[in-house]
Coordinates of C-alpha atoms in Angstrom, one line a residue:
M1 CA 0.0 0.1 -0.1
A2 CA 1.4 3.4 -0.9
S3 CA 2.4 5.7 1.9
E4 CA 0.6 9.1 2.3
E5 CA 3.5 10.9 0.8
E6 CA 3.9 8.6 -2.0
T7 CA 0.2 9.2 -2.9
R8 CA 0.8 12.9 -2.6
L9 CA 3.4 12.7 -5.4
H10 CA 0.7 12.0 -8.0
E11 CA -2.3 13.5 -6.2
A12 CA -3.3 15.7 -9.2
A13 CA -3.8 12.6 -11.3
V14 CA -6.4 11.2 -8.9
P15 CA -8.6 14.2 -7.8
P16 CA -11.6 13.7 -5.5
D17 CA -15.1 13.1 -7.2
D18 CA -15.9 16.5 -8.2
G19 CA -19.5 16.5 -9.3
D20 CA -19.8 19.4 -11.7
D21 CA -16.2 18.9 -12.8
T22 CA -16.9 15.5 -13.8
V23 CA -19.8 16.2 -15.9
V24 CA -18.0 19.0 -17.9
A25 CA -14.9 17.0 -18.3
R26 CA -16.8 14.0 -19.8
A27 CA -18.5 16.4 -22.2
F28 CA -15.1 18.0 -23.1
W29 CA -13.4 14.6 -24.0
L30 CA -16.1 13.1 -26.3
S31 CA -13.7 12.7 -29.3
L32 CA -12.4 9.2 -29.8
V33 CA -8.9 10.4 -30.6
V34 CA -8.9 12.4 -27.4
L35 CA -10.1 9.4 -25.5
A36 CA -7.3 7.4 -26.9
V37 CA -4.8 9.9 -25.5
V38 CA -6.4 10.1 -22.1
G39 CA -6.3 6.4 -21.8
L40 CA -2.6 6.5 -22.5
G41 CA -2.1 9.3 -20.0
V42 CA -4.1 7.4 -17.2
W43 CA -2.0 4.4 -17.8
A44 CA 1.3 6.5 -17.4
W45 CA 0.0 8.2 -14.2
T46 CA -1.0 4.9 -12.5
R47 CA 2.1 3.3 -13.1
G48 CA 3.9 5.8 -11.0
P49 CA 6.4 8.7 -11.5
S50 CA 9.4 6.4 -12.3
E51 CA 7.6 4.8 -15.2
R52 CA 5.8 7.9 -16.8
I53 CA 6.4 8.8 -20.3
D54 CA 8.7 11.7 -21.0
E55 CA 7.0 13.0 -24.0
E56 CA 3.1 13.6 -23.8
P57 CA 1.1 14.0 -27.1
E58 CA 0.3 17.5 -28.0
I59 CA -3.3 18.4 -28.6
G60 CA -4.4 21.2 -30.7
V61 CA -0.9 23.0 -30.7
Q62 CA -0.5 25.6 -33.4
Q63 CA 2.5 24.4 -35.6
R64 CA 5.1 27.1 -36.5
D65 CA 8.1 27.2 -38.7
R66 CA 11.3 26.3 -36.6
D67 CA 15.0 27.4 -37.0
D68 CA 17.1 24.5 -36.0
S69 CA 20.4 26.4 -36.1
P70 CA 22.4 26.4 -32.8
L71 CA 21.5 28.9 -30.2
E72 CA 23.7 31.4 -28.5
L73 CA 22.6 31.5 -24.9
P74 CA 22.7 35.0 -23.2
L75 CA 24.8 35.5 -20.1
V76 CA 22.5 36.7 -17.5
P77 CA 24.7 36.6 -14.2
F78 CA 22.8 37.2 -11.0
T79 CA 24.4 38.0 -7.8
D80 CA 23.0 37.2 -4.4
V81 CA 23.0 40.5 -2.4
T82 CA 20.7 39.5 0.5
E83 CA 23.1 39.6 3.3
E84 CA 25.2 42.7 2.1
S85 CA 21.9 44.5 1.5
G86 CA 21.0 44.4 5.2
I87 CA 18.2 41.9 4.9
D88 CA 18.4 39.5 7.9
F89 CA 14.9 38.1 7.7
V90 CA 14.5 34.4 8.2
Q91 CA 11.0 33.0 7.7
D92 CA 9.7 30.7 10.4
N93 CA 7.3 28.2 8.9
G94 CA 6.1 27.0 12.4
A95 CA 7.6 23.5 12.0
R96 CA 8.4 21.9 15.3
G97 CA 7.9 18.3 14.4
R98 CA 4.2 18.1 14.4
K99 CA 4.0 18.3 10.6
L100 CA 0.9 20.4 10.2
L101 CA 0.1 21.1 6.5
P102 CA 0.3 25.0 6.6
E103 CA 3.9 24.7 7.6
T104 CA 4.8 23.5 4.1
M105 CA 2.9 26.4 2.2
A106 CA 4.0 29.7 3.8
G107 CA 6.3 32.3 2.1
G108 CA 5.3 35.5 0.3
V109 CA 7.2 38.5 -0.8
G110 CA 6.2 42.0 -2.2
C111 CA 8.0 44.6 -4.1
I112 CA 6.0 47.8 -3.2
D113 CA 6.9 51.4 -3.0
F114 CA 5.2 52.1 0.3
D115 CA 7.0 55.5 0.9
S116 CA 6.3 56.9 -2.6
D117 CA 10.0 57.7 -3.3
G118 CA 10.2 56.0 -6.6
D119 CA 11.9 52.8 -5.8
A120 CA 10.7 49.3 -4.5
D121 CA 10.7 48.3 -1.0
L122 CA 10.6 44.8 0.2
V123 CA 8.0 43.1 2.4
F124 CA 8.0 39.6 3.6
T125 CA 5.4 37.4 5.4
N126 CA 6.3 35.3 8.4
F127 CA 4.1 32.4 9.6
G128 CA 5.7 31.9 13.1
A129 CA 5.3 29.3 15.8
W130 CA 2.0 27.6 16.7
P131 CA 0.6 28.5 20.0
G132 CA 2.4 26.6 22.8
D133 CA 5.4 25.7 20.6
G134 CA 7.5 28.5 22.0
P135 CA 9.7 31.0 20.2
R136 CA 11.7 30.5 17.0
L137 CA 14.1 27.7 16.9
D138 CA 16.9 29.8 15.7
G139 CA 17.6 33.5 15.3
P140 CA 15.4 36.5 16.4
E141 CA 11.7 36.5 16.6
F142 CA 10.0 38.3 13.6
P143 CA 6.5 39.7 13.5
A144 CA 4.1 38.5 10.8
V145 CA 5.0 41.2 8.3
V146 CA 8.6 42.4 7.9
L147 CA 9.2 45.6 5.8
Y148 CA 12.5 46.8 4.5
R149 CA 12.8 50.4 3.1
N150 CA 15.0 50.6 0.0
R151 CA 17.6 53.3 0.8
G152 CA 19.3 53.0 -2.6
D153 CA 22.6 51.6 -3.7
W154 CA 21.5 48.1 -2.4
R155 CA 20.9 49.0 1.2
F156 CA 17.7 48.0 2.9
E157 CA 16.5 49.1 6.4
D158 CA 14.1 47.2 8.5
V159 CA 11.4 49.7 9.4
T160 CA 8.7 47.1 10.5
E161 CA 8.4 48.5 14.0
A162 CA 8.8 52.0 13.0
V163 CA 5.8 51.9 10.7
G164 CA 3.5 49.9 12.9
L165 CA 3.6 46.5 11.2
D166 CA 4.8 44.6 14.4
A167 CA 1.6 42.4 14.7
T168 CA 2.0 38.8 15.2
F169 CA -0.3 36.2 13.3
H170 CA 0.2 33.3 10.9
A171 CA 0.8 35.3 7.7
T172 CA 0.9 33.6 4.3
G173 CA 0.6 36.0 1.4
L174 CA 0.1 39.6 0.7
A175 CA -1.4 42.3 -1.8
A176 CA -0.6 45.8 -2.2
G177 CA -2.9 48.5 -3.6
D178 CA -4.4 51.9 -3.0
Y179 CA -7.8 51.0 -1.8
D180 CA -8.8 54.5 -0.4
G181 CA -7.4 56.6 -3.3
D182 CA -5.0 58.7 -1.4
G183 CA -2.0 57.8 -3.6
R184 CA -0.4 55.7 -0.9
V185 CA 0.0 51.9 -1.2
D186 CA -2.0 50.0 1.4
L187 CA -1.3 46.4 2.5
F188 CA -3.5 43.4 2.8
V189 CA -1.9 40.3 4.5
S190 CA -3.6 36.9 4.2
A191 CA -3.2 34.3 6.9
V192 CA -4.1 31.0 8.4
G193 CA -6.9 32.5 10.7
R194 CA -8.0 36.2 10.3
N195 CA -6.5 38.2 7.6
R196 CA -5.4 42.0 8.0
L197 CA -5.7 45.2 6.1
F198 CA -3.1 47.9 7.1
R199 CA -3.9 51.4 5.6
N200 CA -0.9 53.4 4.8
L201 CA -1.0 56.9 6.6
G202 CA 2.4 58.0 5.1
D203 CA 4.6 57.6 8.1
R204 CA 2.9 54.4 9.5
F205 CA 0.4 51.8 8.8
E206 CA -2.9 51.5 10.7
D207 CA -4.8 48.2 11.1
V208 CA -8.3 48.9 9.7
T209 CA -9.5 45.4 9.3
D210 CA -12.5 45.7 11.5
T211 CA -13.6 48.8 9.9
A212 CA -13.0 47.6 6.4
G213 CA -14.6 44.2 7.0
V214 CA -12.1 42.3 5.1
G215 CA -10.8 39.9 7.8
G216 CA -12.7 36.9 6.9
D217 CA -13.3 34.1 9.2
E218 CA -11.0 32.7 11.9
S219 CA -11.4 29.3 10.2
D220 CA -10.1 30.7 6.9
W221 CA -6.7 29.5 5.4
S222 CA -6.1 32.4 2.9
T223 CA -3.3 32.4 0.3
S224 CA -2.9 34.6 -2.7
A225 CA -4.9 37.9 -2.9
G226 CA -4.9 40.8 -5.2
W227 CA -6.5 44.3 -5.8
F228 CA -8.4 45.1 -9.0
D229 CA -11.4 47.1 -10.2
Y230 CA -13.8 44.5 -11.3
D231 CA -16.9 46.7 -11.4
R232 CA -15.1 49.7 -13.1
D233 CA -16.3 52.2 -10.6
G234 CA -12.7 53.7 -10.1
D235 CA -11.7 52.0 -6.8
A236 CA -9.8 48.9 -5.9
D237 CA -11.8 45.8 -5.0
L238 CA -10.1 42.8 -3.2
F239 CA -10.0 39.1 -4.3
V240 CA -8.9 36.5 -1.7
C241 CA -8.0 32.9 -2.4
N242 CA -8.8 30.4 0.2
Y243 CA -7.2 27.0 0.2
L244 CA -8.7 24.2 2.5
D245 CA -11.3 23.7 5.3
W246 CA -8.4 22.9 7.7
T247 CA -8.1 22.7 11.4
R248 CA -5.1 21.9 13.6
E249 CA -7.1 19.2 15.4
D250 CA -8.3 17.6 12.2
D251 CA -4.8 17.5 10.7
L252 CA -3.3 15.8 13.9
A253 CA -6.1 13.4 14.2
Q254 CA -5.2 11.8 10.8
N255 CA -2.3 9.4 10.7
F256 CA -0.2 10.8 7.8
T257 CA 3.0 8.7 7.6
L258 CA 6.1 8.2 5.6
A259 CA 8.1 5.1 5.0
G260 CA 9.3 3.8 8.4
G261 CA 6.3 5.2 10.2
R262 CA 7.5 8.8 10.4
R263 CA 4.9 11.5 10.6
A264 CA 4.3 13.0 7.2
Y265 CA 2.4 16.1 5.9
G266 CA -1.1 15.5 4.8
R267 CA -2.6 15.8 1.4
P268 CA -5.2 18.4 0.2
Q269 CA -7.5 15.5 -0.8
N270 CA -7.8 14.7 3.0
F271 CA -9.5 18.0 3.6
E272 CA -12.5 19.7 1.9
G273 CA -12.1 22.8 -0.2
S274 CA -12.8 26.4 0.5
F275 CA -14.6 29.4 -1.1
C276 CA -12.6 32.3 -2.4
R277 CA -13.8 35.7 -1.3
L278 CA -14.6 38.8 -3.3
Y279 CA -14.9 42.2 -1.5
R280 CA -16.5 45.1 -3.2
N281 CA -15.0 48.5 -2.3
D282 CA -18.0 50.7 -1.1
G283 CA -15.8 53.8 -1.3
D284 CA -15.9 54.9 2.3
G285 CA -13.1 52.7 3.8
R286 CA -15.6 49.8 3.9
F287 CA -16.1 46.8 1.9
T288 CA -19.1 44.4 1.2
E289 CA -18.4 40.6 0.7
V290 CA -20.1 39.9 -2.7
S291 CA -18.8 36.3 -3.3
E292 CA -22.1 34.5 -3.5
T293 CA -24.0 37.1 -5.6
A294 CA -20.9 37.7 -7.8
G295 CA -20.7 34.0 -8.7
I296 CA -17.4 33.4 -7.0
R297 CA -18.5 30.6 -4.7
V298 CA -17.9 27.4 -6.8
R299 CA -19.7 24.3 -5.2
N300 CA -19.6 20.6 -6.0
A301 CA -22.8 20.0 -7.9
D302 CA -23.4 16.7 -6.1
T303 CA -22.6 17.6 -2.5
G304 CA -22.8 21.6 -2.4
V305 CA -19.4 21.7 -0.7
P306 CA -16.8 24.2 -1.9
T307 CA -14.9 23.0 -5.1
G308 CA -11.8 25.3 -4.8
K309 CA -8.5 24.6 -3.2
S310 CA -7.0 28.0 -4.4
L311 CA -3.3 28.9 -4.3
G312 CA -2.6 31.2 -7.3
L313 CA -4.2 34.5 -8.8
V314 CA -4.1 36.8 -11.7
F315 CA -6.2 39.4 -13.3
A316 CA -6.5 40.0 -17.1
D317 CA -8.9 41.2 -19.6
L318 CA -8.8 37.8 -21.5
D319 CA -11.4 38.7 -24.2
R320 CA -10.5 42.4 -24.4
D321 CA -14.0 43.6 -23.7
G322 CA -12.7 46.3 -21.2
W323 CA -13.5 44.2 -18.1
L324 CA -11.0 42.3 -16.1
D325 CA -11.5 38.4 -15.8
V326 CA -9.8 36.3 -13.0
V327 CA -7.8 33.0 -13.3
V328 CA -7.3 31.1 -10.1
A329 CA -4.7 28.0 -9.9
N330 CA -6.2 25.3 -7.7
D331 CA -4.5 22.4 -6.1
T332 CA -5.8 18.9 -7.1
V333 CA -9.1 20.3 -8.5
R334 CA -9.8 22.2 -11.6
N335 CA -8.5 25.7 -12.1
F336 CA -11.0 28.5 -12.2
L337 CA -11.6 31.1 -15.1
F338 CA -14.0 33.7 -13.8
H339 CA -15.3 35.5 -16.9
N340 CA -16.5 39.0 -16.0
Q341 CA -20.1 39.4 -17.1
R342 CA -20.0 43.3 -17.0
D343 CA -22.9 43.5 -14.5
G344 CA -21.1 42.8 -11.2
T345 CA -21.0 39.0 -11.6
F346 CA -18.7 36.5 -13.0
A347 CA -19.3 33.1 -14.8
E348 CA -16.9 30.2 -14.0
V349 CA -16.0 28.9 -17.5
S350 CA -12.6 27.1 -17.2
A351 CA -13.5 23.7 -18.5
L352 CA -15.3 25.3 -21.5
H353 CA -12.2 27.4 -22.3
G354 CA -9.5 24.8 -21.9
I355 CA -7.8 26.0 -18.9
A356 CA -9.2 23.7 -16.2
Y357 CA -7.3 20.5 -16.6
D358 CA -4.2 18.9 -18.0
R359 CA -5.2 18.8 -21.6
T360 CA -3.4 15.5 -22.2
T361 CA -4.8 13.4 -19.3
G362 CA -8.1 15.4 -18.6
Q363 CA -7.1 15.4 -15.0
A364 CA -6.6 18.3 -12.5
R365 CA -3.1 19.0 -11.5
G366 CA -1.5 20.3 -8.3
A367 CA -1.4 23.9 -9.2
M368 CA 0.6 26.5 -7.2
G369 CA 1.6 29.8 -8.6
I370 CA 0.5 31.7 -11.9
D371 CA 1.3 34.5 -14.1
V372 CA -0.2 35.9 -17.4
A373 CA 1.6 37.9 -20.1
P374 CA 1.7 38.4 -23.8
F375 CA 4.9 36.4 -24.0
R376 CA 4.9 36.0 -27.8
D377 CA 3.4 38.9 -29.5
G378 CA 0.4 41.2 -29.1
D379 CA -2.2 38.5 -30.3
S380 CA -1.0 35.8 -28.0
L381 CA -1.7 35.7 -24.2
G382 CA -0.1 33.0 -22.1
V383 CA -1.0 31.8 -18.6
A384 CA 1.9 29.8 -16.9
I385 CA 0.8 27.7 -13.9
G386 CA 3.4 25.9 -11.7
N387 CA 2.5 22.3 -10.7
F388 CA 3.4 19.7 -8.4
S389 CA 6.5 17.5 -8.7
N390 CA 6.2 14.9 -11.5
E391 CA 3.9 17.2 -13.4
M392 CA 5.0 19.8 -15.9
T393 CA 4.4 23.5 -15.8
A394 CA 1.4 24.4 -17.8
L395 CA 1.5 27.2 -20.6
F396 CA -2.1 27.8 -21.7
V397 CA -2.2 30.1 -24.6
T398 CA -5.0 32.1 -26.3
R399 CA -4.9 34.1 -29.2
N400 CA -6.7 37.5 -30.2
D401 CA -9.7 37.9 -28.0
E402 CA -11.0 34.3 -28.4
M403 CA -10.3 33.2 -24.7
Q404 CA -9.9 29.6 -25.8
F405 CA -6.8 28.2 -24.5
E406 CA -4.2 25.4 -25.7
D407 CA -1.6 24.1 -23.5
E408 CA 1.7 24.7 -25.3
A409 CA 4.1 23.5 -22.5
N410 CA 5.4 20.6 -24.8
S411 CA 5.7 22.5 -28.1
T412 CA 7.6 25.4 -26.4
G413 CA 10.1 23.2 -24.6
L414 CA 8.7 23.7 -21.0
G415 CA 7.1 20.2 -20.7
V416 CA 10.0 17.8 -20.2
E417 CA 12.2 20.4 -18.6
T418 CA 9.7 21.3 -15.9
R419 CA 8.4 17.7 -15.0
L420 CA 10.7 17.0 -12.1
E421 CA 10.5 20.0 -9.8
L422 CA 7.7 21.1 -7.5
T423 CA 7.0 24.7 -8.7
F424 CA 5.3 27.3 -6.5
G425 CA 6.1 30.9 -7.8
V426 CA 6.2 31.5 -11.6
L427 CA 6.5 34.9 -13.4
F428 CA 7.3 36.4 -16.7
A429 CA 10.0 39.0 -17.2
D430 CA 12.6 40.2 -19.9
F431 CA 15.6 39.4 -17.8
D432 CA 18.1 40.0 -20.8
L433 CA 16.2 42.9 -22.4
D434 CA 16.1 41.3 -25.7
G435 CA 12.3 42.1 -26.2
R436 CA 11.0 38.7 -25.3
L437 CA 9.5 37.7 -22.0
D438 CA 11.4 34.9 -20.1
L439 CA 9.9 32.5 -17.6
F440 CA 11.1 32.1 -14.0
S441 CA 10.1 29.4 -11.5
A442 CA 10.7 29.1 -7.7
N443 CA 10.8 25.4 -6.7
G444 CA 11.0 23.4 -3.6
H445 CA 9.3 20.3 -2.1
L446 CA 7.1 20.0 0.9
D447 CA 8.8 17.7 3.3
E448 CA 12.5 17.5 4.2
D449 CA 12.3 13.7 4.2
I450 CA 11.0 13.4 0.7
A451 CA 14.1 11.7 -0.7
L452 CA 13.3 8.7 1.5
V453 CA 10.3 7.9 -0.7
Q454 CA 11.4 9.6 -4.0
S455 CA 14.9 9.2 -5.0
T456 CA 14.4 11.8 -7.7
Q457 CA 13.1 14.4 -5.4
S458 CA 14.9 16.7 -2.9
Y459 CA 13.6 19.1 -0.4
A460 CA 15.6 22.1 -1.6
Q461 CA 15.4 22.5 -5.4
P462 CA 17.2 25.0 -7.8
P463 CA 15.1 27.9 -9.2
R464 CA 14.8 27.9 -13.0
L465 CA 15.0 30.5 -15.7
F466 CA 13.7 29.7 -19.1
W467 CA 15.2 32.1 -21.8
N468 CA 12.6 33.0 -24.5
A469 CA 14.3 32.2 -27.8
G470 CA 11.5 33.2 -29.9
P471 CA 8.6 31.3 -31.5
T472 CA 10.9 30.1 -34.5
S473 CA 13.4 28.4 -32.3
V474 CA 13.4 24.6 -31.9
A475 CA 12.6 25.1 -28.3
E476 CA 10.9 28.6 -27.6
F477 CA 11.8 28.4 -23.9
V478 CA 15.3 27.2 -23.2
P479 CA 16.7 26.5 -19.7
L480 CA 19.6 28.5 -18.6
G481 CA 22.1 27.0 -16.3
E482 CA 24.8 27.9 -13.9
A483 CA 27.2 29.0 -16.7
E484 CA 24.6 31.6 -17.8
L485 CA 23.2 32.5 -14.5
T486 CA 26.0 31.9 -11.8
P487 CA 25.8 29.6 -8.7
D488 CA 24.1 32.5 -6.8
F489 CA 21.0 31.9 -8.8
T490 CA 21.1 28.0 -9.3
S491 CA 21.9 27.0 -5.8
P492 CA 19.0 25.0 -4.3
L493 CA 16.5 26.5 -2.0
V494 CA 13.0 25.7 -0.6
G495 CA 11.3 28.2 -2.9
R496 CA 7.8 29.6 -2.5
G497 CA 6.7 33.1 -3.6
A498 CA 8.8 35.3 -5.9
A499 CA 8.5 38.9 -7.1
R500 CA 10.1 41.0 -9.8
A501 CA 11.2 44.5 -9.7
D502 CA 14.1 46.9 -10.9
L503 CA 15.3 47.4 -7.3
D504 CA 18.2 49.6 -8.3
L505 CA 16.6 51.4 -11.1
D506 CA 19.4 50.4 -13.6
G507 CA 17.0 49.3 -16.4
D508 CA 16.9 45.6 -15.8
V509 CA 14.7 43.3 -13.7
D510 CA 16.0 41.9 -10.4
L511 CA 14.4 39.0 -8.4
V512 CA 13.3 38.3 -4.8
I513 CA 12.6 34.7 -3.8
A514 CA 10.8 33.8 -0.6
T515 CA 11.4 30.5 1.0
C516 CA 9.9 28.2 3.5
G517 CA 11.6 28.1 6.8
G518 CA 14.8 30.0 5.6
P519 CA 16.1 33.4 4.5
P520 CA 14.9 34.9 1.2
R521 CA 17.2 35.3 -1.8
V522 CA 17.6 38.8 -3.3
L523 CA 19.2 38.5 -6.7
R524 CA 20.7 41.4 -8.5
N525 CA 20.6 41.3 -12.2
D526 CA 24.0 41.9 -13.6
Q527 CA 23.5 41.3 -17.3
R528 CA 25.6 43.4 -19.8
L529 CA 24.0 42.6 -23.0
D530 CA 23.5 46.1 -24.2
G531 CA 19.8 45.7 -24.5
R532 CA 17.8 49.0 -24.6
W533 CA 14.9 49.3 -22.1
L534 CA 11.9 51.5 -21.2
R535 CA 10.4 51.7 -17.9
V536 CA 6.6 52.4 -17.7
E537 CA 5.2 53.7 -14.3
F538 CA 1.6 54.3 -13.3
G539 CA 0.4 57.0 -10.9
D540 CA -3.0 55.2 -10.3
A541 CA -2.1 51.7 -9.0
T542 CA -5.6 50.6 -9.2
A543 CA -6.3 51.7 -12.9
A544 CA -2.9 50.3 -13.9
V545 CA -3.9 46.6 -13.1
G546 CA -4.7 44.8 -16.4
A547 CA -3.6 47.6 -18.6
R548 CA -1.8 46.7 -22.0
I549 CA 1.4 48.4 -23.0
E550 CA 2.5 48.6 -26.8
V551 CA 5.9 50.0 -27.6
R552 CA 6.1 50.8 -31.4
F553 CA 9.5 51.1 -33.0
E554 CA 10.4 53.1 -36.2
D555 CA 11.0 50.0 -38.2
G556 CA 7.2 49.2 -37.9
T557 CA 7.7 46.2 -35.2
A558 CA 6.3 46.3 -31.7
I559 CA 6.4 44.7 -28.3
H560 CA 3.5 44.2 -26.0
R561 CA 3.2 43.9 -22.1
A562 CA 0.5 43.6 -19.6
V563 CA 0.4 45.1 -16.1
S564 CA 0.1 42.1 -13.8
P565 CA 1.6 42.9 -10.3
T566 CA -0.6 40.1 -8.6
C567 CA 1.2 37.0 -9.7
S568 CA 3.5 34.2 -8.8
Y569 CA 2.4 32.7 -5.3
Q570 CA 1.2 34.7 -2.4
S571 CA 3.4 37.6 -3.7
Q572 CA 3.2 41.0 -5.2
S573 CA 5.6 42.4 -8.0
E574 CA 6.0 46.1 -8.6
T575 CA 3.3 47.8 -10.8
A576 CA 5.9 49.5 -13.0
V577 CA 6.8 47.5 -16.0
T578 CA 10.5 47.2 -17.3
M579 CA 10.3 46.6 -21.0
G580 CA 13.3 45.2 -22.8
C581 CA 13.8 46.7 -26.4
G582 CA 16.7 44.6 -27.8
R583 CA 18.9 46.5 -30.1
Q584 CA 16.2 48.9 -31.2
A585 CA 16.8 52.6 -31.4
G586 CA 14.4 55.3 -30.2
P587 CA 12.3 57.2 -30.3
V588 CA 9.3 55.2 -30.0
D589 CA 5.5 55.6 -29.6
V590 CA 4.0 54.1 -26.5
V591 CA 0.3 53.2 -26.5
V592 CA -1.4 52.3 -23.3
T593 CA -4.7 50.5 -23.3
H594 CA -6.1 50.9 -19.9
A595 CA -8.1 48.1 -18.1
N596 CA -11.4 50.1 -18.8
G597 CA -10.8 50.2 -22.6
D598 CA -9.4 53.8 -22.5
V599 CA -6.2 54.4 -24.7
T600 CA -3.5 56.9 -24.0
V601 CA -0.6 57.6 -26.5
R602 CA 2.9 59.1 -26.0
E603 CA 4.8 59.7 -29.1
K604 CA 8.5 60.1 -29.6
V605 CA 9.6 58.8 -26.4
G606 CA 13.3 58.1 -25.9
L607 CA 14.7 54.8 -24.7
A608 CA 16.5 54.2 -21.4
T609 CA 14.1 56.5 -19.8
V610 CA 11.1 56.4 -17.4
I611 CA 7.7 57.1 -18.7
R612 CA 4.8 57.9 -16.4
F613 CA 1.0 57.5 -16.9
D614 CA -1.0 59.3 -14.2

C-alpha cells in the first residue's frame, strides 16, 4: 500500500469526485482520438512517476516554422546580495515536528513602493510558531510582516516596528494596492486565521481590518490575494483565495506517515475545499463581501461543498472587452476562470475554455503559482501555472480575444524540462532585455524527508530561468544553467513566492525569492548585453492593473506587455513595467490600453528613460 507521501506525489492525477467538474470533463473529452490519448495518460500516471512517459502527445498545438540552427545562450549573471543589503529576515514556517500542513505552504514577498519615493521596498510574510510551541528555533523572533525600506545603492533598512507593522499572526501572502485613493500603497496580508488590512498613513500603517470588514473568518486559510477594479467604478476591490477547510485538530487526528512510520504532511485530498472571497469597495473605507452574488462561490454539484483549493491568482482582460477577468490556480481540482459578465457578476468557464485541466490526461493537477503575459506577440496571451513534482508547468495560450486556451508547454520546450521540480512561484519578465519575456520558477518540495520515498526528489531545489528564444526556435523556452546565471542563482532552496522589480533602477529586472523556513534570496541582475529598455510607471495603481502596453518602433515592429503585479504565489511584484527593447533605437511611440478600454498615446519617447502615466 502506498504511503501518504507517495500518494501525494501524484495527487493531481487522482482528484476527488468533483461533481460538476466530472460532468463537464466528460463532455469535453467525447472525441475518440482524445479518449485514446486520455487512456494512455491514465496508464502512465497509474504506473507511478518513475515509469511515466517523458513525452506527452500534443493536442491542438499551433504548428510554427522552426529554425534548428544552434542557439547562442545569453549570459545573465545574478548576484545574491541578500546579506550585504541588510536583509536579515529568516522565515519561520512554524515547523516543530508536528508536521501540520500549513507549515509547508507559507512564504510570500512583495516589491512595493510604500514610501512613494520611486523605488521598490521589500516586504516578507512570516508564519511563526504555533501557540504553545515557544519562540523561534533559531535567530530573532520576527512579526508576521517584515518591511525593509529601499535606501538606494542596495541598502535596505528594517522599518517594521517604526511603521507599525509589528503584529503577530500566521501570515501567508500579501497584496498591495491603494484602496482609499490617497495615492499611498496599502497592504492586505492573508493568513491562516484572520486576515489583516493595513492602511498606509504616510509615516505609519494602521490596522483597519475591522472597519473595512475584510478579515474573513478565523477558520479561513487564505493564500494569494490581489486588488483590481472588477466593477469599473474607479476604486480597488479585493479578491482573496482560500485553500482548505483545515483545522489543527483535524490534521493531527489523521495518521499521515512516511516510509518507516515517520509522521508526514497530509494531502489536500484529505480536506474539503474552501470558497474564494470577493470584497466590493464601497468607497468609504468599507467593503461588502459579494462572493455569493458575484458567482465566485463554486460548489460541487453533487454535494454542495466548496470546489476550490485555491493558491494562485492573476487578473487579465482575456477577451479584451474592457472588463477584468480572473484566473485562479487550484491544487488537485480544476483551475477557475471567472469571466467578467460586466454586470457585477462572473461566470466560471474554465472547462469550456480549456484552462481547467491537464489537456493530455483530462485530470486536474497540483497547481500552485501563476502568471499571465503576452509572451509571444500582441495577439498571444499566455497563462503559466506551476504544478506539483512529476507534473510539468502548464502554459495555456489564447490568441486574439478568443479566450480559448491550448496548453503549449510541450511545443515550447517547457514540458519535459519542468516535469521533475515542485514549482510554486512562476513569473514572466524580460531578464536579458532582448524584447521577449522569459519565464522564472521558484521550486522546492514540501517535506524535508522526501528523498526517503522519492529518490528523484529533494527538499531544496534550484530555481529555474527559461530564456525565451522566440517562436521560431526549436525550443521557444530554453533553460539557462549555472554557466549563464551563476551559482548564486542556481543553488537549491525551498522556494515559494517570488517577485520581480528593478530594485536599483538600472534598467533591468531583479528577483526576490521567498522561502519556506529560511532566508529569502535577493538577486541582482548583472547582465551586460546592451539591450535597450523603457520603464513604464503608473500614478494610479488601481487603474494600472490589467492595462496593456504597446511600444512601437520606427521599423514598424512592436512589443507588448501587460500590467500584472498580482502573480507568482502569495506575492506582489512592482506595478511598474520594465520593457526590454533589444537593439532597437528610439524614439518610440507608447500606447497604453487601460483596463477600462481607454487608450493613452505618448509619441517620440526616448529609450533608457522612465515614462509615467497618471
